[in-house]
Coordinates of C-alpha atoms in Angstrom, one line a residue:
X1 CA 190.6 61.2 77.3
X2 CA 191.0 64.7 79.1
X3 CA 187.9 67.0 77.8
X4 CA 188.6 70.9 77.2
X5 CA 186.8 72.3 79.8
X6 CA 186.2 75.7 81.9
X7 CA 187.0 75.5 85.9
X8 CA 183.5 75.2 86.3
X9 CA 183.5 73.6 89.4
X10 CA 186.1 76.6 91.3
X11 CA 184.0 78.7 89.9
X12 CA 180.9 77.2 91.6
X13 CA 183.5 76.9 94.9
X14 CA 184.0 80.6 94.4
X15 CA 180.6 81.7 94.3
X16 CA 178.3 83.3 96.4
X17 CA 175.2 81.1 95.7
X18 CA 177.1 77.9 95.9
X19 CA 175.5 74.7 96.9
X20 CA 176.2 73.3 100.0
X21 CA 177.1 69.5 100.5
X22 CA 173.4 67.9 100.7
X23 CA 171.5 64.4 100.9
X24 CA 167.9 64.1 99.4
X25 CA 167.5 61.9 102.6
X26 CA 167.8 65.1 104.5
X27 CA 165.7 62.6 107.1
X28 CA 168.9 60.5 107.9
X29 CA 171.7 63.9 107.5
X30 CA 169.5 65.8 110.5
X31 CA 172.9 66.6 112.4
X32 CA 174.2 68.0 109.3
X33 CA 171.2 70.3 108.9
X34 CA 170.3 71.3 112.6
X35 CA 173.0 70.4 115.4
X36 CA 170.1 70.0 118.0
X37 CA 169.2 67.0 116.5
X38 CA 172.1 65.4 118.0
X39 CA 171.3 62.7 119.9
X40 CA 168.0 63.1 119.4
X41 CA 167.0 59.7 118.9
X42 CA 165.2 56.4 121.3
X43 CA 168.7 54.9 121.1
X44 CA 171.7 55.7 123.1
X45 CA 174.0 55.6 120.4
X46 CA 173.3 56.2 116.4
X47 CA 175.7 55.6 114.1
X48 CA 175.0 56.8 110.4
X49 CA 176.7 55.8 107.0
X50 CA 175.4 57.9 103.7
X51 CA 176.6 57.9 100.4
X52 CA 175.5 59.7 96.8
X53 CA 176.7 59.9 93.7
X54 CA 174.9 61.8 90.9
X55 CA 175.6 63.2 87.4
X56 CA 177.3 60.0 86.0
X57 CA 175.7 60.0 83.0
X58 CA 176.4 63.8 82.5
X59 CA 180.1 64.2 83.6
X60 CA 182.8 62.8 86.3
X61 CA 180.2 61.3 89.2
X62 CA 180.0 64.1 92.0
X63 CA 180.1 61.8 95.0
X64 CA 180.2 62.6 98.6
X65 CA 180.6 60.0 101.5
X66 CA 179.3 61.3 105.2
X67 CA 180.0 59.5 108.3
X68 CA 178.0 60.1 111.9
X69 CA 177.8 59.4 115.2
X70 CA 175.8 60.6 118.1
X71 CA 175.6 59.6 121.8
X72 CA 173.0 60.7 123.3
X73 CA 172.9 62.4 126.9
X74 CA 176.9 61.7 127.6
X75 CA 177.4 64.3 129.8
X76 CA 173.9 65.0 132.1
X77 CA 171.4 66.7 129.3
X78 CA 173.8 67.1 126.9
X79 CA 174.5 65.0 123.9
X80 CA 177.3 64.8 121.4
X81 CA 177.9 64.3 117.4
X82 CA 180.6 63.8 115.5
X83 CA 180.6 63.8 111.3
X84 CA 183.0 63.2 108.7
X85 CA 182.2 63.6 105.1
X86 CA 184.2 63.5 101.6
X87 CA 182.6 65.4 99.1
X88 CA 184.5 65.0 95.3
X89 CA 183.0 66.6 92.1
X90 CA 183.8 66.8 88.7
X91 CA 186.8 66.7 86.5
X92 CA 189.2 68.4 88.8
X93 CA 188.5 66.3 91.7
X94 CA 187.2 69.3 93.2
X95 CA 187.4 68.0 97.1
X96 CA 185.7 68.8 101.0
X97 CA 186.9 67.0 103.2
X98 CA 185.4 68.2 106.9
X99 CA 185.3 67.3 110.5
X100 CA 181.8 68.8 112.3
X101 CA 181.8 68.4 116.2
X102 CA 178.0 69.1 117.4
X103 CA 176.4 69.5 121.0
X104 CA 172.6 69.5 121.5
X105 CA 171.0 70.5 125.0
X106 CA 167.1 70.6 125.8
X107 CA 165.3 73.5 127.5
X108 CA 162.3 71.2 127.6
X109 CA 162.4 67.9 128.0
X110 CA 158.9 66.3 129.3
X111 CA 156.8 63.0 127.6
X112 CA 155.1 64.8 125.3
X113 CA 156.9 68.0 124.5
X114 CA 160.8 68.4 123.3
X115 CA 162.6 71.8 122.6
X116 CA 166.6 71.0 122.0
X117 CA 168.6 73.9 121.2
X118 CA 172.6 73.0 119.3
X119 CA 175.7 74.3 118.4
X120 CA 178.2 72.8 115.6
X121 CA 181.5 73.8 114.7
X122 CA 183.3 72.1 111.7
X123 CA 186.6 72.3 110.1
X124 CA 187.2 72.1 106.3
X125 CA 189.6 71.9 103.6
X126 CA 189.2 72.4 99.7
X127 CA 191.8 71.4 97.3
X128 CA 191.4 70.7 93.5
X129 CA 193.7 69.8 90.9
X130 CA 195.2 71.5 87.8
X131 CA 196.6 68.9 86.1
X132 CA 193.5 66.9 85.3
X133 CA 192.2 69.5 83.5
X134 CA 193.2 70.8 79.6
X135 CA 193.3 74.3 78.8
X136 CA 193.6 76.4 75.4
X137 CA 196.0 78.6 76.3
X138 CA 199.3 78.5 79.6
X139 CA 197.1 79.5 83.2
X140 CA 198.7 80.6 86.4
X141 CA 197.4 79.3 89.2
X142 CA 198.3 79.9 93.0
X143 CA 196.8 78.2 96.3
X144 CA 194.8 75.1 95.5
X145 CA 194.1 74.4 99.1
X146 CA 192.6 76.0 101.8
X147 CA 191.4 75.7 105.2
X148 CA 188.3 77.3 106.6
X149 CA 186.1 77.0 109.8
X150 CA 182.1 77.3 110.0
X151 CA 179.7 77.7 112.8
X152 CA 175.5 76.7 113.1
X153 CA 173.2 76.9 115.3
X154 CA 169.8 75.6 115.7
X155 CA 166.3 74.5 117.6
X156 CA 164.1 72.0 116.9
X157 CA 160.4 71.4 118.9
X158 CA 158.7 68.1 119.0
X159 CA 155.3 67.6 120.7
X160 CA 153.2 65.0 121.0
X161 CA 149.7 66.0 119.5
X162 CA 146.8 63.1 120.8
X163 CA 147.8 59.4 120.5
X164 CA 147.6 59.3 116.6
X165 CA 149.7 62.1 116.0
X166 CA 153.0 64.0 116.4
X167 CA 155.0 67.0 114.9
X168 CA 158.5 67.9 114.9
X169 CA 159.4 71.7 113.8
X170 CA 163.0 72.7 113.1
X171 CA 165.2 75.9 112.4
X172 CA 168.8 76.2 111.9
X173 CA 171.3 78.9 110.9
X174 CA 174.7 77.5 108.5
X175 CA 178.0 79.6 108.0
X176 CA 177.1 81.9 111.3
X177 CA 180.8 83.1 110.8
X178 CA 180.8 83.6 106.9
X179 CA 183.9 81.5 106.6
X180 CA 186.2 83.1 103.7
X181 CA 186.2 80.1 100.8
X182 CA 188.4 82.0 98.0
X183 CA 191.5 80.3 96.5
X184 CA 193.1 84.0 95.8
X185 CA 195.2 85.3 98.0
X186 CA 194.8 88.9 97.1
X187 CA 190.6 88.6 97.6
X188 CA 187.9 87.2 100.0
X189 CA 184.9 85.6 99.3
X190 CA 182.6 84.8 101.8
X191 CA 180.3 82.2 102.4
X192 CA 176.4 83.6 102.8
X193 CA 174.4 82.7 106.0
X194 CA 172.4 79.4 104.9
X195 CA 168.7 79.3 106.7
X196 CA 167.1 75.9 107.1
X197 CA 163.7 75.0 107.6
X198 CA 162.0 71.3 108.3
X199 CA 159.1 69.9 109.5
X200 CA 157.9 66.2 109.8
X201 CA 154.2 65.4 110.7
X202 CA 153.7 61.4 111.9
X203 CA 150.2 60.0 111.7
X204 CA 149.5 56.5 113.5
X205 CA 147.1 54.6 111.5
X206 CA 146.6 50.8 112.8
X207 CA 149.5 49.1 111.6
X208 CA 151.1 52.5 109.4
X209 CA 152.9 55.4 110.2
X210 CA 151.9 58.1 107.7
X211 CA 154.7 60.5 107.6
X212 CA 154.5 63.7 105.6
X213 CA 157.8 66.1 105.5
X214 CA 159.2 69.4 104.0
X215 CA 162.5 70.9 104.2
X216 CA 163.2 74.4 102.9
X217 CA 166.8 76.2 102.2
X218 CA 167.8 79.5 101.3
X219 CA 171.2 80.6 100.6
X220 CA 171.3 83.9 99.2
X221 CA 169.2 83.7 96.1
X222 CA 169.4 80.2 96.1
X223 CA 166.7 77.8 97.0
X224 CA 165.7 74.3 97.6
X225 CA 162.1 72.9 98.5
X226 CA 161.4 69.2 99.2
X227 CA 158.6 67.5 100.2
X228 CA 156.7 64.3 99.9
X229 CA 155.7 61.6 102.4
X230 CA 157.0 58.1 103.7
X231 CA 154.7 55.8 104.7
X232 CA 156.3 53.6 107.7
X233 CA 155.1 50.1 108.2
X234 CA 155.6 49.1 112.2
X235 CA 154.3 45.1 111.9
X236 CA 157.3 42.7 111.6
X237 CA 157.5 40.6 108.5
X238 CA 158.1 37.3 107.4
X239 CA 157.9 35.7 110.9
X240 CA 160.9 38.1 111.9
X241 CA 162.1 41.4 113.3
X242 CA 161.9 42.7 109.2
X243 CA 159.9 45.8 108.2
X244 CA 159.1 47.6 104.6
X245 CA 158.5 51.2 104.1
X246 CA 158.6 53.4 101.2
X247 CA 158.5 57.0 100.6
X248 CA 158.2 59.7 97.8
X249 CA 159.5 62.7 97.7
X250 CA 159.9 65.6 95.0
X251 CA 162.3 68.5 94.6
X252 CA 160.7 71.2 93.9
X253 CA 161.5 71.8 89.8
X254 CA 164.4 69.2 89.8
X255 CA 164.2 65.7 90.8
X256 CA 161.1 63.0 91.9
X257 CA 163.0 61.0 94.8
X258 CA 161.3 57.5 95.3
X259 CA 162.6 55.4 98.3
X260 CA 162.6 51.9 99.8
X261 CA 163.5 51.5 103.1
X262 CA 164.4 47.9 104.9
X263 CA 164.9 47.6 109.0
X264 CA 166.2 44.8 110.8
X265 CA 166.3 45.0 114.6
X266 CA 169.2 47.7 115.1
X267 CA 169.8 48.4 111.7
X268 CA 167.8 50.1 109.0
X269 CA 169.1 50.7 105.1
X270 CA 167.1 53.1 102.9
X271 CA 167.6 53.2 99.3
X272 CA 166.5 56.5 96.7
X273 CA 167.4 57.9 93.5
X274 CA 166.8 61.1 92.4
X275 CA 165.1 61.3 88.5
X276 CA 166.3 64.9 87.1
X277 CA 163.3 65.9 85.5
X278 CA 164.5 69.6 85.7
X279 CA 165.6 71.4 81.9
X280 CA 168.8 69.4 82.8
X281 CA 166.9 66.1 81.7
X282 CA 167.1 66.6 78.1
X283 CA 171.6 65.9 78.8
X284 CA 171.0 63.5 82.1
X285 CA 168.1 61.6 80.0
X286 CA 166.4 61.7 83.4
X287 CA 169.1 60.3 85.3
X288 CA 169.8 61.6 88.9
X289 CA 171.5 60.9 91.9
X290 CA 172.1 57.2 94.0
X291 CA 171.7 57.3 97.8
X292 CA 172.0 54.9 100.4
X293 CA 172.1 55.4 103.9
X294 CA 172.7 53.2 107.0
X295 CA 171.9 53.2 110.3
X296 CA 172.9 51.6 113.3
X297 CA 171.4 52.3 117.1
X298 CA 172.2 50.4 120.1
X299 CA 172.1 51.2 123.8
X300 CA 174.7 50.7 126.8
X301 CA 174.9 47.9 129.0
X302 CA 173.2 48.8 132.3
X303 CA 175.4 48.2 134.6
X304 CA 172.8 46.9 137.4
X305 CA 172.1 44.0 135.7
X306 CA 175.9 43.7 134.7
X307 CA 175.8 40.6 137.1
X308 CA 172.1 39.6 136.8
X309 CA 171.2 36.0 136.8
X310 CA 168.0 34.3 136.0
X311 CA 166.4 31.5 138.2
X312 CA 164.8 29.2 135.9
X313 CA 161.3 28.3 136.4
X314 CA 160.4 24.4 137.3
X315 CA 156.8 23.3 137.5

């Protein structure tokens, strides 16, 4: 049954203080959020799989799909990213679909100090469709799908503290070009600058890694705080390459985001849902938002030992 319903979500395309595309694991979307994160990983390659839905129990699921890969150092110091992500909301299949092509490059690159500086340009299109939606009275409508470019820039710092401790710091700059995302053909509206700040703090403690994080955003007038820590078990379980961690996070006057996270040798799975405990919560009955991410790391053959055999030992 088709609901009678305002274009609420072109609106919220059309508007200055739209949300961007965003992950409450903002830990596992890092390319997404600062381009010198790219390749900035232990691993040669890192290949990332995230998806969300949310708002199922209020409307149409707004779900978004985001697909990533990094390699790092392909070119002497500088690494490369590639993302992909699908982004549908709401009842008139409101769709992004983008490309983003990253580069990071470090200025400093010693044992116990990092500073990467990156670049990302991506390529988007945003359709939505009439016909799913019912409407009082006959409405005209002209282009349903357009095409925009964006641009970002960003640093990130990591040093190494003592032995127990390490901190990453992180800036980034979204919409540098303030791409023009207006349906009309007769006006322009364009996207704001979005400003990005993140920090993650790791503490070794025996057998834990005590991991407190924040990540700040403002668009315009809008904002969006999280924070919370993960606490990262390193000792292998079971008898086998398995570790446990969990996490706990909270966006600041909307969601408490608890998390579970599994790795097994090269891959790692983390699990969270947001609980809506905003003035929202009285329609989503506390209800959220899914998320699962993947990972995937692996490094290249060296080629040296391409060839290498092993003598066996006798006694």
């Amino acid at each position: 049954m088709k609901y009678v319903v305002l274009i609420f979500f072109m609106i919220c395309g059309l508007s200055l203080t739209a949300q961007d595309i965003h992950f409450s694991q903002f830990k596992n979307s890092k390319s997404s959020i600062n381009p010198a994160y790219t390749g900035f990983h232990d691993s040669d390659h890192q290949a990332i799989l995230q998806h969300r839905s949310q708002w199922s129990s209020i409307s149409e699921p707004f779900k978004t799909i985001s697909i990533s890969y990094s390699h790092k150092k392909l070119y002497k110091n500088y690494s490369i990213g590639i993302n992909i992500i699908n982004d549908v909301a709401g009842l008139s299949n409101y769709k992004t679909n983008g490309l983003n092509l990253s580069s990071s490059l470090p200025l400093i690159d010693q044992k116990e100090q990092v500073l990467n500086i990156g670049f990302a340009s991506g390529f988007f299109q945003r359709t939505y469709d009439v016909n799913s939606l019912l409407f009082l009275e006959d409405e005209q409508f002209g282009n349903n799908n357009i095409f925009f470019m964006d641009l970002s820039f960003g640093g990130l710092y990591s040093k190494r503290i003592n032995k127990i401790s390490e901190i990453e710091i992180g800036m980034s700059a979204m919409h540098l070009n303030n791409p023009n995302q207006s349906f009309s053909e007769t006006y322009s509206i364009n996207t704001p600058i979005k400003y990005i700040t993140h920090l993650i703090y790791d503490y070794y403690y025996n057998d834990l890694i005590f991991s407190p994080s924040f990540f700040f955003s403002r668009q315009a007038v809008e904002k969006e705080l999280i924070y919370g820590v993960e606490i990262i078990n390193k000792t292998n379980r079971f008898g086998s390459p398995l570790k446990l961690s969990t996490a706990l996070f909270v966006r600041d006057k909307d969601a408490l985001i608890p998390q579970l996270f599994v790795s097994y040798e090269n891959i790692s799975c983390y699990i969270s849902y947001d609980i809506n405990v905003s003035k929202l919560s009285k329609a989503s009955n506390n209800y959220g938002g899914l998320e699962l991410s993947i990972l995937y790391n692996w490094n290249k053959k060296n080629k040296n030992q391409k060839n290498k055999f092993i003598c066996p030992r006798y006694l």
